[in-house]
Amino acid sequence: MGLTAGERILQWLIRAVSGFLSAVFVLMSPRRKAETVPPVTEPLLLIPAVQLAEKIRRKQVSSVDVVQAYIDRIQQVNPLLNAVVKDRFSAALAEAAQADRLIEEETGGEEALADRLPLLGVPLSVKESFLLQGMPCSTGLVSRAGFVASTDAPVVALLKRAGAIPLGVTNTSELCMWLESNNHLYGITNNPYDTTRICGGSSGGEGSILASGGSLIGIGSDIGGSIRLPCFFNGIFGHKGTPGIVCNEGQLPPMSGLQEDILSTGPMCRYAEDLFPMLKIMAGANADKLSLSSKVDLKKLRFFTVVDDGGSPWTSPVDKQLVEAQRKVIQRLEEDLGVKVKEMSFPQLKYSSQIWETCMALPDKDGKPPQPFAEVMADGGSTVWPVWELIKRIFGKSDHTLATIGLALIGCKPSPFYLKMKEVLQRDMDKVLGTNGVLLYPSHPLLAPKHHHPLFAVYNFSYTGIFNALALPVTQCPLGLSEEGLPLGVQVVGGKLQDHLTLAVALYLEKAFGGWRNPGTT
């Protein structure tokens, strides 16, 4: 099922127009100086969360010293990044002091403390779309500028209950529905490896501050790639789990229709070894549904690779450096593990963006359709008219970003044809992966684009979005840096409820390719 002649012509036209518009945009945009954040030099910032928690429990380092080190790093890099939009440094230091006192007073021993409070004293950052008591929760909506959360989202509460200490909240795209973290309330967030590049979205502030060494572990959410794209663009690890395992409550925007079925809340971090414990904590009572304690023998897994989406007219060609990085992963797997990585193709992948849009537009089980995006923009206030907002935007008077207005204008509509394509792809993918298969797939066709350039390649997100539609777990893994010094990476996809397999592969890839790279170093 290759491209038809009409699709090839459409592909050429789309790429020609988007290339032209992108070139015009570059010529008209003011020149920005590309900067990289200074390297992390403080040793306390280079310890995985699991190991750091152990050091804190053993009194080898105090939580106060750790939290202060992270505060110092945020204050150093945030002026360049605009990643943390509201801090709670004073409260975090007070909680760190309380954690140190608790350790001093503990009578049950280190093991009991580790079981009860596995992340005691460890710094945490939180995506601003989640409720965190005393912090804003606006998702970049100007109309929500004065809102302050009075409670915690369930997933935030679980991590705090495990002893983690929130440092503050991080920037998102407006209403979490775009792959660049930019809004008219907080502004734009930059990539720590090149400040002229995007950090991704919607969990872009998380990706940026984690990669820069300003945070150690973080909370993200993913309905079309909002964990994986920031992790890819910023060179860190992230996991979009099997839906229904981690609670999605207590975050904005509200889900409607069947959107809850494709949304996943999950962990983001610099070190692969922190993914397992974070997911276990975040899953709460549902952790038993995943085999997170099972030992995975990678040599017994079946490995597959897909090089691209089959040539969709709507997406960019996959960058050659990403193709080569994925090839190197295959080579290492085959050499180190003695496995054979089988190259696959799924013809329906070229409809990925349309399949995702159809799933976003499906009614719930009672037949109620999703809330129109313009109503979500209004947030219960005055009606938002997308055409009027577009006119206002031309004159710089709209409170909404161009991307958000565009989404409201275009909307998502269900299609029986693409629903059928989704069902076929779901059947074939489930059959291939089963309970012991993992799939390698590009995270995005391009390396981290320049600011605003995704406006000219809207559907490139579909490389991640398709796995939301298929409700499959995916771990995003960094694979070093490109010739330009930008992060490379790959998605590792597993069968439903087989999250432990993709996490185990992430651990292997970290050892094989070095994992997160300290910005500003070669």
PDB file of N, CA, C and O in Angstrom, residues 38-46 73 76 212 518 521:
ATOM      1  N   PRO A  38      25.423  26.508  30.541  1.00  0.00           N
ATOM      2  CA  PRO A  38      26.734  26.025  31.016  1.00  0.00           C
ATOM      3  C   PRO A  38      26.631  24.605  31.543  1.00  0.00           C
ATOM      4  O   PRO A  38      25.580  24.182  32.026  1.00  0.00           O
ATOM      5  N   PRO A  39      27.720  23.839  31.459  1.00  0.00           N
ATOM      6  CA  PRO A  39      27.678  22.450  31.911  1.00  0.00           C
ATOM      7  C   PRO A  39      27.373  22.338  33.402  1.00  0.00           C
ATOM      8  O   PRO A  39      27.658  23.252  34.182  1.00  0.00           O
ATOM      9  N   VAL A  40      26.812  21.201  33.782  1.00  0.00           N
ATOM     10  CA  VAL A  40      26.610  20.888  35.194  1.00  0.00           C
ATOM     11  C   VAL A  40      27.954  20.494  35.783  1.00  0.00           C
ATOM     12  O   VAL A  40      28.610  19.574  35.283  1.00  0.00           O
ATOM     13  N   THR A  41      28.367  21.181  36.834  1.00  0.00           N
ATOM     14  CA  THR A  41      29.645  20.862  37.476  1.00  0.00           C
ATOM     15  C   THR A  41      29.483  20.399  38.924  1.00  0.00           C
ATOM     16  O   THR A  41      30.413  19.802  39.474  1.00  0.00           O
ATOM     17  N   GLU A  42      28.331  20.696  39.522  1.00  0.00           N
ATOM     18  CA  GLU A  42      28.082  20.295  40.904  1.00  0.00           C
ATOM     19  C   GLU A  42      27.813  18.792  40.962  1.00  0.00           C
ATOM     20  O   GLU A  42      26.847  18.304  40.362  1.00  0.00           O
ATOM     21  N   PRO A  43      28.641  18.004  41.669  1.00  0.00           N
ATOM     22  CA  PRO A  43      28.465  16.544  41.705  1.00  0.00           C
ATOM     23  C   PRO A  43      27.102  16.094  42.207  1.00  0.00           C
ATOM     24  O   PRO A  43      26.591  15.061  41.756  1.00  0.00           O
ATOM     25  N   LEU A  44      26.479  16.848  43.113  1.00  0.00           N
ATOM     26  CA  LEU A  44      25.169  16.446  43.642  1.00  0.00           C
ATOM     27  C   LEU A  44      24.098  16.405  42.556  1.00  0.00           C
ATOM     28  O   LEU A  44      23.097  15.701  42.701  1.00  0.00           O
ATOM     29  N   LEU A  45      24.313  17.147  41.480  1.00  0.00           N
ATOM     30  CA  LEU A  45      23.327  17.208  40.397  1.00  0.00           C
ATOM     31  C   LEU A  45      23.488  16.064  39.399  1.00  0.00           C
ATOM     32  O   LEU A  45      22.700  15.967  38.460  1.00  0.00           O
ATOM     33  N   LEU A  46      24.479  15.229  39.592  1.00  0.00           N
ATOM     34  CA  LEU A  46      24.793  14.177  38.624  1.00  0.00           C
ATOM     35  C   LEU A  46      24.566  12.778  39.191  1.00  0.00           C
ATOM     36  O   LEU A  46      25.136  11.802  38.720  1.00  0.00           O
ATOM     37  N   ARG A  73      21.133  25.777  40.658  1.00  0.00           N
ATOM     38  CA  ARG A  73      21.214  25.481  39.225  1.00  0.00           C
ATOM     39  C   ARG A  73      20.040  26.103  38.467  1.00  0.00           C
ATOM     40  O   ARG A  73      20.233  26.664  37.375  1.00  0.00           O
ATOM     41  N   GLN A  76      20.659  29.619  37.931  1.00  0.00           N
ATOM     42  CA  GLN A  76      21.709  29.830  36.933  1.00  0.00           C
ATOM     43  C   GLN A  76      21.189  29.708  35.509  1.00  0.00           C
ATOM     44  O   GLN A  76      21.522  30.527  34.641  1.00  0.00           O
ATOM     45  N   SER A 212      18.798  20.384  31.551  1.00  0.00           N
ATOM     46  CA  SER A 212      19.794  21.384  31.938  1.00  0.00           C
ATOM     47  C   SER A 212      20.409  21.103  33.300  1.00  0.00           C
ATOM     48  O   SER A 212      21.343  21.791  33.712  1.00  0.00           O
ATOM     49  N   ASN A 518      25.562  15.953  29.227  1.00  0.00           N
ATOM     50  CA  ASN A 518      25.681  17.227  29.927  1.00  0.00           C
ATOM     51  C   ASN A 518      25.774  18.365  28.907  1.00  0.00           C
ATOM     52  O   ASN A 518      26.701  18.399  28.103  1.00  0.00           O
ATOM     53  N   THR A 521      29.061  20.382  26.971  1.00  0.00           N
ATOM     54  CA  THR A 521      30.248  19.528  26.911  1.00  0.00           C
ATOM     55  C   THR A 521      30.224  18.753  25.604  1.00  0.00           C
ATOM     56  O   THR A 521      29.182  18.579  24.988  1.00  0.00           O
TER      57      THR A 521
END
